[in-house]
PDB file of C-alpha atoms in Angstrom:
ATOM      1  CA  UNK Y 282     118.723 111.957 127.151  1.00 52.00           C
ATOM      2  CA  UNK Y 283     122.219 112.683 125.758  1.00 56.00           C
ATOM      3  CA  UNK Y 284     122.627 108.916 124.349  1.00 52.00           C
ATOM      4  CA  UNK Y 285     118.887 109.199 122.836  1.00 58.00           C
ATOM      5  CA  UNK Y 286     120.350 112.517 120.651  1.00 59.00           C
ATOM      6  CA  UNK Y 287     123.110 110.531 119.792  1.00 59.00           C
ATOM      7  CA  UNK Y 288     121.120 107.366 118.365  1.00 53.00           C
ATOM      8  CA  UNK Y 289     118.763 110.002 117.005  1.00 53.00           C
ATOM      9  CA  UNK Y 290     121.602 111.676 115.093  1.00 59.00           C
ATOM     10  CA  UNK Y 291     122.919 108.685 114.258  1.00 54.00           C
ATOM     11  CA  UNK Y 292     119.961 107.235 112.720  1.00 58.00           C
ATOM     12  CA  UNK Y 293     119.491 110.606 111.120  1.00 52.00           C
ATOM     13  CA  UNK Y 294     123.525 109.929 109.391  1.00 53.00           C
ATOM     14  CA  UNK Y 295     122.471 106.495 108.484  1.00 54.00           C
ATOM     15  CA  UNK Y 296     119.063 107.181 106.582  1.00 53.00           C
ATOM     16  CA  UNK Y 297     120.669 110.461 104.596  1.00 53.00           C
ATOM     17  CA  UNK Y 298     123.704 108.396 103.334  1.00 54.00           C
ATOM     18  CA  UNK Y 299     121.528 105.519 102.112  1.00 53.00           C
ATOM     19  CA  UNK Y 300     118.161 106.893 101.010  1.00 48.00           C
ATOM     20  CA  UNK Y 301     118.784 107.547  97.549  1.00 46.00           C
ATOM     21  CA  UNK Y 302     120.430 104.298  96.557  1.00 45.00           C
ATOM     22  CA  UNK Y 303     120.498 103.394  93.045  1.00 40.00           C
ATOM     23  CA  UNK Y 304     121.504  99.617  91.980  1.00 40.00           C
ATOM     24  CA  UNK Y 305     124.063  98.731  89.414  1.00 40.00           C
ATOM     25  CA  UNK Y 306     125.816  95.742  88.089  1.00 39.00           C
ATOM     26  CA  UNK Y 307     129.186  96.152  86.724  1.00 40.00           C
ATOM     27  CA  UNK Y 308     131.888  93.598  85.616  1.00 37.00           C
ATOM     28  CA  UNK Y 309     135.560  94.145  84.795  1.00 33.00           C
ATOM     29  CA  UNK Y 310     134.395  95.224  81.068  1.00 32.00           C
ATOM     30  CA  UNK Y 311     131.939  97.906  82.365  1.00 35.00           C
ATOM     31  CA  UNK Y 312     129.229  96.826  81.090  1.00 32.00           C
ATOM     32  CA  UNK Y 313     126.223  95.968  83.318  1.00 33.00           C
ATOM     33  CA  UNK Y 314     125.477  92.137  83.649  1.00 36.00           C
ATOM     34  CA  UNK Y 315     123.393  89.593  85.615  1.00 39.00           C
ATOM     35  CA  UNK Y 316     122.890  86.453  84.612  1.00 38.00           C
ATOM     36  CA  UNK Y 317     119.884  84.718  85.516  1.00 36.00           C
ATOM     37  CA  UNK Y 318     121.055  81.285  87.506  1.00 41.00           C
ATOM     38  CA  UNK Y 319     124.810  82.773  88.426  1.00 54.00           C
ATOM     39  CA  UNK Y 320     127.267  86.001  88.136  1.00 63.00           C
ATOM     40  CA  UNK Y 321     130.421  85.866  86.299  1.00 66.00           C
ATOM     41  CA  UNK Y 322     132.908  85.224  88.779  1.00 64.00           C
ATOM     42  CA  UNK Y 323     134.747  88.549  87.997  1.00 75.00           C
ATOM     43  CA  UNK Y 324     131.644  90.714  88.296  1.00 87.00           C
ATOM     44  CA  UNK Y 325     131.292  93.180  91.220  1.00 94.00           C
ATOM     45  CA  UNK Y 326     127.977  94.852  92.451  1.00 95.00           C
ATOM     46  CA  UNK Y 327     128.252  98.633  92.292  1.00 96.00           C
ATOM     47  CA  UNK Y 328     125.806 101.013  94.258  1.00 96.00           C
ATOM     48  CA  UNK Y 329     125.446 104.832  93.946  1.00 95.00           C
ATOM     49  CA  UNK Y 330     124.902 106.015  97.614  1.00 93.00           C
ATOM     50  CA  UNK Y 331     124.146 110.213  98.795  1.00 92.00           C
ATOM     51  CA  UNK Y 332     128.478 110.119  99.552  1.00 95.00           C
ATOM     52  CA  UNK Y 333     129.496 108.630  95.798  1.00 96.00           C
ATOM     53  CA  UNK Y 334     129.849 105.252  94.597  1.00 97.00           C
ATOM     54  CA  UNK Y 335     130.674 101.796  96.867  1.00 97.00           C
ATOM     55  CA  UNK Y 336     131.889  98.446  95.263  1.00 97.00           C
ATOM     56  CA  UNK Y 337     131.401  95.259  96.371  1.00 97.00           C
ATOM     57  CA  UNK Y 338     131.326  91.254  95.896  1.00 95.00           C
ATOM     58  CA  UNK Y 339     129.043  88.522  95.015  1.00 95.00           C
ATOM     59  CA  UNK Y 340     128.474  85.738  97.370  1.00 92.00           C
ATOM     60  CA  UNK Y 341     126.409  82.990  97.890  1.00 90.00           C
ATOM     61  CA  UNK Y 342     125.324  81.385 101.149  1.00 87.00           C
ATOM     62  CA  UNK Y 343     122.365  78.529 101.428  1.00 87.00           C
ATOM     63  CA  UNK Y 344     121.612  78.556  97.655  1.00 89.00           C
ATOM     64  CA  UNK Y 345     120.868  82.226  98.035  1.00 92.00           C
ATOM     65  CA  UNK Y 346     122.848  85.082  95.972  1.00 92.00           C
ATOM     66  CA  UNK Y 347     123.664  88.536  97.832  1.00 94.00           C
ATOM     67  CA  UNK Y 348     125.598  91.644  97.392  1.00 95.00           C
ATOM     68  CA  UNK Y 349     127.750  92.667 100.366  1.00 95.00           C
ATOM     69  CA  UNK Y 350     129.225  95.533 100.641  1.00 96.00           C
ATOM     70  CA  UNK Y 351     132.331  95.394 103.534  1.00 94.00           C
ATOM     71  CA  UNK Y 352     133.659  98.807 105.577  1.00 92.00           C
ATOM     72  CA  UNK Y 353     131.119 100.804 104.014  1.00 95.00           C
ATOM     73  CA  UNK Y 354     131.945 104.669 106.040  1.00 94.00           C
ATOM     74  CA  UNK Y 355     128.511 106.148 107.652  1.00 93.00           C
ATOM     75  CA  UNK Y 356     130.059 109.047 109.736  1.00 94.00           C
ATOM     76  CA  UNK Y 357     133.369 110.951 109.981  1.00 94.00           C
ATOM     77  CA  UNK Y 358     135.968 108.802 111.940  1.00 90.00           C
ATOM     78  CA  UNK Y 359     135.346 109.745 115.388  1.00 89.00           C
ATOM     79  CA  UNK Y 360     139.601 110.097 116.055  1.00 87.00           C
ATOM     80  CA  UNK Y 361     141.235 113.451 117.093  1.00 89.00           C
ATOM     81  CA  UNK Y 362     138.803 116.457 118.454  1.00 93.00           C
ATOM     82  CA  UNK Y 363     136.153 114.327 117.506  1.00 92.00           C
ATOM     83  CA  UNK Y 364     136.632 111.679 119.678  1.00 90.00           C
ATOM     84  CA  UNK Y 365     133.669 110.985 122.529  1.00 91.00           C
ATOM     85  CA  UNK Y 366     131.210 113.256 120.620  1.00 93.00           C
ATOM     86  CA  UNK Y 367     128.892 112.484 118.478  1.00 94.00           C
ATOM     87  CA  UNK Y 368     129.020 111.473 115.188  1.00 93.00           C
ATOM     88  CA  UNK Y 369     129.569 113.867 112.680  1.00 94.00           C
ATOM     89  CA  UNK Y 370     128.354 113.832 108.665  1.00 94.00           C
ATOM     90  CA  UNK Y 371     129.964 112.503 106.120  1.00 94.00           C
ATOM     91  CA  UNK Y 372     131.542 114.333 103.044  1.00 94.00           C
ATOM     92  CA  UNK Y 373     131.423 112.765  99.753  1.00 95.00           C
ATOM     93  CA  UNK Y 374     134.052 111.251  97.426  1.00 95.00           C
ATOM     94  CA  UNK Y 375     134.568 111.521  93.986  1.00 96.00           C
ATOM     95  CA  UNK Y 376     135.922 107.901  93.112  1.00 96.00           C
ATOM     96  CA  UNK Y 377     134.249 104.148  93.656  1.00 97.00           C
ATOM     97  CA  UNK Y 378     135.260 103.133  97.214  1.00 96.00           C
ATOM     98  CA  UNK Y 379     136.301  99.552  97.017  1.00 96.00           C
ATOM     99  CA  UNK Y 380     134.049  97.839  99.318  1.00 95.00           C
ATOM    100  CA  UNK Y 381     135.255  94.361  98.671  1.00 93.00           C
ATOM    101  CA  UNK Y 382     136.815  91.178 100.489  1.00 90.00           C
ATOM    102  CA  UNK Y 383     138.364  91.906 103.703  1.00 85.00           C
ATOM    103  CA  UNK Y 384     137.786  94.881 103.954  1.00 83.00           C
ATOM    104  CA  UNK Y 385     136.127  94.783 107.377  1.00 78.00           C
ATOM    105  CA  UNK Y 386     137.151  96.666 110.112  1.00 73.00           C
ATOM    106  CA  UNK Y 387     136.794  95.739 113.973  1.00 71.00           C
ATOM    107  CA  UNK Y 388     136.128  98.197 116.735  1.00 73.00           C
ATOM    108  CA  UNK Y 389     138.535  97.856 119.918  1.00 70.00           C
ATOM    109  CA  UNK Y 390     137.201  94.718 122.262  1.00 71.00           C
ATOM    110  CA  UNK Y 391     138.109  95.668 125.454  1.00 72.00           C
ATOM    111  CA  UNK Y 392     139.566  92.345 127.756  1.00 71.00           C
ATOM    112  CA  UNK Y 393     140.595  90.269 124.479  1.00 65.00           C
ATOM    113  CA  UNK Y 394     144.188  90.214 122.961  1.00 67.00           C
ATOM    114  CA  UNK Y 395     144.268  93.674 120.588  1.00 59.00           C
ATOM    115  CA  UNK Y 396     145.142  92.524 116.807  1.00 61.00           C
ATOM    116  CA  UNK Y 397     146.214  94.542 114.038  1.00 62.00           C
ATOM    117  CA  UNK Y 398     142.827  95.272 112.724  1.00 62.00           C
ATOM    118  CA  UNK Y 399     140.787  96.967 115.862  1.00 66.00           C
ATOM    119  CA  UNK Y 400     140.792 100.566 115.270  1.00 72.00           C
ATOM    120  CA  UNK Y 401     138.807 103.599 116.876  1.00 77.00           C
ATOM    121  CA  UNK Y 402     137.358 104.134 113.769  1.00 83.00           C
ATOM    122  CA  UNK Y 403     135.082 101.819 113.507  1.00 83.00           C
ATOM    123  CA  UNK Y 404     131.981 103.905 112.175  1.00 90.00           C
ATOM    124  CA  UNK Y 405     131.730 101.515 109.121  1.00 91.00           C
ATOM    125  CA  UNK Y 406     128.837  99.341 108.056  1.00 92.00           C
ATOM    126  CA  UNK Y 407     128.956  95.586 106.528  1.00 92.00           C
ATOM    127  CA  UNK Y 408     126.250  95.387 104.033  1.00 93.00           C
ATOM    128  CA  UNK Y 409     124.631  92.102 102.838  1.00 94.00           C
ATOM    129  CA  UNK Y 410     121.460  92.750 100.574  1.00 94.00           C
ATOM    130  CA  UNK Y 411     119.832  89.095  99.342  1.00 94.00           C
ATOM    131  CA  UNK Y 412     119.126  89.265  95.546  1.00 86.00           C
ATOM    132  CA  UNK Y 413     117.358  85.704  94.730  1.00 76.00           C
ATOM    133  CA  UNK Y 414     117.275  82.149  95.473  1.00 73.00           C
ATOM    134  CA  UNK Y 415     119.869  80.424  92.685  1.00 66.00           C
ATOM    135  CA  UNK Y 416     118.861  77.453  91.569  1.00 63.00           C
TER     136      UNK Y 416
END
């Protein structure tokens, strides 16, 4: 019962900090831009989410061009007092959160060799969203 609150809040974390998404386009010039076969290799997708603004890259995979969005926060870190509880909302932030290249973050896997890059905090998401078929 206890886990089946937690998913529920969870899911309830997820769908307020992504329901009001707006899509925008923005290259190194600010000025909104898509071309119609390709993207200008410096442009970055931007995204208005419910916390503040999320930046991420371009990339194409199978002749198909998506945005993804790397690390992207969905709850409070759950280190400190709020470790083993459940997750707890997230505030906003007033300045674009670079979402970009290598930004990913791996929770601890528990019986493999530990690298720099497992954390506890590992309440991010990595967000791919398929735009169109290039041609």
């Amino acid at each position: 019962m206890n886990v089946r609150i937690t998913l529920l809040s969870l899911i309830h974390v997820l769908y307020t900090a992504f329901a009001n998404i707006v899509t925008e386009v923005a290259d190194t010039t600010n000025k909104a831009s898509l071309v119609e076969a390709s993207v200008a290799a410096d442009a970055r997708p931007l995204r208005r989410t419910t916390h503040g603004e999320i930046q991420g890259y371009f990339m194409e995979s199978s002749g198909t061009l998506a945005e993804v969005y790397e690390a992207v926060p969905y709850a409070q870190p759950p280190i400190a007092s709020l470790r083993f509880q459940p997750p707890k909302p997230l505030g906003e932030w007033n300045e674009t959160l670079d979402c970009g290249k290598d930004r990913m973050v791996r929770c601890v896997q528990f019986g493999e060799k530990h690298s720099k890059t497992e954390t506890e905090d590992c309440l991010y998401l990595n967000i791919i969203i398929p735009r169109k078929q290039v041609v």
